[in-house]
Short mmCIF file of C-alpha atoms in Angstrom, two decimals:
data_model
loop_
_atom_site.label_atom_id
_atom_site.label_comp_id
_atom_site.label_asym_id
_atom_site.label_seq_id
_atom_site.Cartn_x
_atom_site.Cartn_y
_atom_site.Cartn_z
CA UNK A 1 -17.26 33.42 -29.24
CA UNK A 2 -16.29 29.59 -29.24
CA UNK A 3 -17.73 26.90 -27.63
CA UNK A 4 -15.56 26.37 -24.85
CA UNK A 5 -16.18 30.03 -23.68
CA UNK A 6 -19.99 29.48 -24.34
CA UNK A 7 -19.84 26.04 -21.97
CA UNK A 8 -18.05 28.46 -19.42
CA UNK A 9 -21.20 31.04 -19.43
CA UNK A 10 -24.05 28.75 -19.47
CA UNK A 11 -23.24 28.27 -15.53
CA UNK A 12 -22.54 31.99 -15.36
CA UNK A 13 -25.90 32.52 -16.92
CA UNK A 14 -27.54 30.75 -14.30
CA UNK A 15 -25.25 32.09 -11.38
CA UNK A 16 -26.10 35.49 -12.73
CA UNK A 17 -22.25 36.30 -13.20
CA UNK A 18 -22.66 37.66 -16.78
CA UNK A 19 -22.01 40.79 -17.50
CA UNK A 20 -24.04 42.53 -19.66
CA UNK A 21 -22.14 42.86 -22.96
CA UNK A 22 -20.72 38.87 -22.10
CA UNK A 23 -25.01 37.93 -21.88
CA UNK A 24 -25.28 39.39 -25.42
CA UNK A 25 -22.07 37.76 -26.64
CA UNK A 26 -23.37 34.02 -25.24
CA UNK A 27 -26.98 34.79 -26.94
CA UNK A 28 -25.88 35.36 -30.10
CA UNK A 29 -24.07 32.42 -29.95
CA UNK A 30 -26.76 30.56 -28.66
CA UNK A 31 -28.62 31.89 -31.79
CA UNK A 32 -26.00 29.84 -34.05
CA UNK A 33 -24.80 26.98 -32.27
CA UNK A 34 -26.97 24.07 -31.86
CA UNK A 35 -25.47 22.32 -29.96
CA UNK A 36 -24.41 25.06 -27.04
CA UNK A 37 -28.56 25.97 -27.54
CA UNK A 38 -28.97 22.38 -27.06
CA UNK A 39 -27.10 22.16 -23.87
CA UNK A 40 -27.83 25.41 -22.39
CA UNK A 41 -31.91 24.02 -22.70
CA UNK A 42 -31.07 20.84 -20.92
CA UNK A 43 -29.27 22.55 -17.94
CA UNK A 44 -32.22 25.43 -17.84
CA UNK A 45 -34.47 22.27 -17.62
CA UNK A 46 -32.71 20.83 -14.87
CA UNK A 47 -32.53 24.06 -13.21
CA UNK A 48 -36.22 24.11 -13.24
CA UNK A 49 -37.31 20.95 -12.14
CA UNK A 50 -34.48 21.42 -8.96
CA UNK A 51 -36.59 25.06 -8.49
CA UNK A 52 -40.21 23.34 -8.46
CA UNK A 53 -39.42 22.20 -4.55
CA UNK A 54 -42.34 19.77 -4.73
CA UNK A 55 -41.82 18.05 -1.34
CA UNK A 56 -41.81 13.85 -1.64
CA UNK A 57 -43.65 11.92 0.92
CA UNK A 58 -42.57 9.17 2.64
CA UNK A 59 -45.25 5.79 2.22
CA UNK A 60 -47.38 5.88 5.01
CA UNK A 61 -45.22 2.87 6.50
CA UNK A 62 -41.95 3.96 6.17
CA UNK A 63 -41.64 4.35 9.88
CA UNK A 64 -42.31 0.85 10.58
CA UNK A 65 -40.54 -0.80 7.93
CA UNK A 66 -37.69 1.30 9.03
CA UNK A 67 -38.08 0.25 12.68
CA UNK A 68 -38.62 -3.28 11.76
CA UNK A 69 -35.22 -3.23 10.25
CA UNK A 70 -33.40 -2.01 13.23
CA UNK A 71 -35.28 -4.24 15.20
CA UNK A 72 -33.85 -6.97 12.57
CA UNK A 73 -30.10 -5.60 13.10
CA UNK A 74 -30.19 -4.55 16.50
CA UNK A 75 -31.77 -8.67 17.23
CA UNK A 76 -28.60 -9.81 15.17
CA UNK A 77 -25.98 -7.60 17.08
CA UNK A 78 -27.51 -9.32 20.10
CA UNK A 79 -27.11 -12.74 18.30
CA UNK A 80 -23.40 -12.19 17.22
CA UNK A 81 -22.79 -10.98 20.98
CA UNK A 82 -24.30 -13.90 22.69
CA UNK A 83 -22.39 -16.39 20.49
CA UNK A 84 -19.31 -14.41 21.01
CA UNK A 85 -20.24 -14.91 24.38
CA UNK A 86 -20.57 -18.61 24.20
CA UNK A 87 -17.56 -19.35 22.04
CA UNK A 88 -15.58 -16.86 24.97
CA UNK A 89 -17.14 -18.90 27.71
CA UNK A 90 -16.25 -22.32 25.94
CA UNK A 91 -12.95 -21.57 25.62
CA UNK A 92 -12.39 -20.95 29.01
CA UNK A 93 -13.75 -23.58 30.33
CA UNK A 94 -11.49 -25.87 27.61
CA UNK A 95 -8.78 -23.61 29.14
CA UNK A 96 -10.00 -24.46 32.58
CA UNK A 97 -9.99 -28.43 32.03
CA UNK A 98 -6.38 -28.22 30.37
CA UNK A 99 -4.72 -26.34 33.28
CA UNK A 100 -6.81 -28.89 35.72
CA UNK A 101 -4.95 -32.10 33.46
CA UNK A 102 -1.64 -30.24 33.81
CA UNK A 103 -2.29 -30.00 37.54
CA UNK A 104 -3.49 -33.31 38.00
CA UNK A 105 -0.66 -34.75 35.65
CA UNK A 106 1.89 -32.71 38.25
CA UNK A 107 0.45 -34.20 41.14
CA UNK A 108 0.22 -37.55 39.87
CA UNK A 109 3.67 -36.90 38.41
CA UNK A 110 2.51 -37.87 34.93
CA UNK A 111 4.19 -36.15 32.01
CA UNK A 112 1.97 -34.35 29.87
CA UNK A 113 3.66 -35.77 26.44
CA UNK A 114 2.69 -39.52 27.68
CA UNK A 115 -0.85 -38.41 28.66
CA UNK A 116 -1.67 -37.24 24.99
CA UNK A 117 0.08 -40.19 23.92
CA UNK A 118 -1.81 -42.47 25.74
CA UNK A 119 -4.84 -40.46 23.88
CA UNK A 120 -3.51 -41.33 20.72
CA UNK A 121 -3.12 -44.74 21.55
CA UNK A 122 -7.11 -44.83 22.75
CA UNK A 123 -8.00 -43.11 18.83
CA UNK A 124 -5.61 -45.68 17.40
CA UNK A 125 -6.93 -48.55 18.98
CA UNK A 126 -10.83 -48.26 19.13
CA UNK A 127 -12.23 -49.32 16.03
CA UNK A 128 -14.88 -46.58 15.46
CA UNK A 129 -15.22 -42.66 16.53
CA UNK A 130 -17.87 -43.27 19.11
CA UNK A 131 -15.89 -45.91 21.21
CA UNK A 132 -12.79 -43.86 21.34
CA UNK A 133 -14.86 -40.15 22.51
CA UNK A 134 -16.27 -42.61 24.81
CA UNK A 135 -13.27 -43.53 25.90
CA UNK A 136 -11.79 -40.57 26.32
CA UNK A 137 -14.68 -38.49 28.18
CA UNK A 138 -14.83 -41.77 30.39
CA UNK A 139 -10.51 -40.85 30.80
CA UNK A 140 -11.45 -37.38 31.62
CA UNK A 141 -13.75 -37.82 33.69
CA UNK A 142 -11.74 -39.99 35.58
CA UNK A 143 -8.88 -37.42 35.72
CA UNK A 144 -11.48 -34.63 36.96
CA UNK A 145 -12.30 -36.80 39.67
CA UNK A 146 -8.62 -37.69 40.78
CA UNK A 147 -8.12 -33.70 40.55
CA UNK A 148 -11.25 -33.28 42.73
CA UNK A 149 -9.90 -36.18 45.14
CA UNK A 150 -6.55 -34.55 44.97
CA UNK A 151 -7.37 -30.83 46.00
CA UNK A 152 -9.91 -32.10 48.45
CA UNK A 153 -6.72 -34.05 49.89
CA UNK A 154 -4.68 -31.20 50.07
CA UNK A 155 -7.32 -28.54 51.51
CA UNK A 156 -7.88 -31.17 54.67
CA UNK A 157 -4.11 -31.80 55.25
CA UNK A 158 -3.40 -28.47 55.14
CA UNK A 159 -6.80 -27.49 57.61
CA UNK A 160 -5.47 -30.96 59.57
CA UNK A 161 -1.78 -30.03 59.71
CA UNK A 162 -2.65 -26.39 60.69
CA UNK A 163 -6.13 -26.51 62.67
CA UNK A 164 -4.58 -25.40 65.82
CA UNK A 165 -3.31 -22.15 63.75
CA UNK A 166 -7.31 -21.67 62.91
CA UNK A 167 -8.04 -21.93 66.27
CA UNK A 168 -5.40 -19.78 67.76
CA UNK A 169 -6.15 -17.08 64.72
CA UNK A 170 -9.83 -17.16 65.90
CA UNK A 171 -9.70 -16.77 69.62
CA UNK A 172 -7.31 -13.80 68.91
CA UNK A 173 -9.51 -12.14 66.56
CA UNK A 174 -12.17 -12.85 68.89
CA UNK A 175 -10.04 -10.91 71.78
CA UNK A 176 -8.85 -8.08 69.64
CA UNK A 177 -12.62 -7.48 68.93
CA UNK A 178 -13.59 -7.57 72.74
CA UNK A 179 -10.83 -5.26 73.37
CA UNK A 180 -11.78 -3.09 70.55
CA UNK A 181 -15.36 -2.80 72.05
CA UNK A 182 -14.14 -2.77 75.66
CA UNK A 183 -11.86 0.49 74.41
CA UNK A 184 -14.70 2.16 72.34
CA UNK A 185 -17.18 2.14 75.18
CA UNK A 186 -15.20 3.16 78.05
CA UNK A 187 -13.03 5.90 76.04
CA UNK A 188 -16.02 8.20 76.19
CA UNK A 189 -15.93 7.70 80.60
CA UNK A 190 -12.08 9.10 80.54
CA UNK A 191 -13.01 12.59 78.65
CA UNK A 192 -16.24 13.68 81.00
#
C-alpha cells in the first residue's frame, strides 16, 4: 500500500467503510510509515475532541451586550431614515420655491435666464459672501411675497368675477337637498 491509498482510508477508518482485509492493509502501513501514523493521530485527535460535546456557555451578559447592539443599529437605521427624511423634505421645498420663481417670473413676465443673471450680478457686485446671501434672501423674499400678492390677486378676481356663479351654485345645492329630503320623507306616504 502507498500513501495516497493510505490518505484515502484514514477517512474510511473513521467512517467505518473499511473492509476488513483493507483495515489490515492500512495498519500495517501505519506500522511503517511515519508520516501516514503521524497524520492518521492528528485526525483521530480531532475526531476526539469534536466527540467530547462539552457544551460552551455564553458570558452571563451576552444577552445584553447583544441587545445593546441592536439597540445601537436599530437607533442608527432610525438616524439614516430621519435624515433621509430631511434631505427628501428639503428638496422639496427647494423644488417648491423654484416652481413658485418660475410662476412668479411668468406672471411678472420676467424671463428666467435674466432673473439668475441678475443673481449673478448681486454675487459679482457685493464685496463679501454675507452681503450678497443677504441680498439675495432679501430678493427672495421679495419674490415670495409678489407670488403671495399675485395668487391672492387672482383667487379674488376670479371669486369677484364669478361670485354670482357661487351664489347661484349654492342656492341650487341648497334646493336639490330640500327636494332630496322633501322626496325621502314623503316616498314612504305613497307605498302604505
Amino acid at each position: 500500500m502507498n500513501c495516497d491509498i493510505s490518505k484515502e482510508y484514514i477517512m474510511k477508518h473513521f467512517d467505518g467503510d473499511l473492509k476488513e482485509a483493507e483495515s489490515v492493509q492500512f495498519k500495517e502501513h501505519l506500522d511503517k510509515c511515519s508520516e501516514c501514523n503521524a497524520e492518521f493521530n492528528c485526525m483521530k485527535a480531532i475526531f476526539t475532541t469534536l466527540d467530547t460535546k462539552e457544551e460552551i456557555e455564553p458570558p452571563a451578559d451576552f444577552e445584553a451586550k447583544v441587545m445593546d447592539k441592536v439597540a445601537i443599529i436599530e437607533k442608527e437605521r432610525r438616524e439614516k431614515n430621519a435624515k433621509t427624511i430631511v434631505w427628501l423634505y428639503n428638496g422639496a421645498m427647494a423644488l417648491s420655491i423654484v416652481l413658485l420663481l418660475v410662476f412668479v417670473a411668468d406672471l411678472k413676465q420676467v424671463s428666467l435666464f435674466s432673473a439668475f443673471e441678475k443673481l449673478g450680478e448681486y454675487f459679482s457686485s457685493f464685496s463679501s459672501a454675507t452681503e450678497a446671501v443677504i441680498g439675495v434672501v432679501e430678493d427672495i423674499f421679495v419674490l415670495l411675497g409678489s407670488a403671495l400678492l399675485a395668487v391672492i390677486e387672482v383667487s379674488f378676481s376670479i371669486f369677484k368675477s364669478y361670485y354670482y356663479v357661487f351664489i347661484v351654485l349654492l342656492a341650487m345645492l341648497f334646493v336639490i337637498q330640500r327636494l332630496l329630503h322633501y322626496v325621502g320623507t314623503h316616498s314612504g306616504e305613497e307605498t302604505e
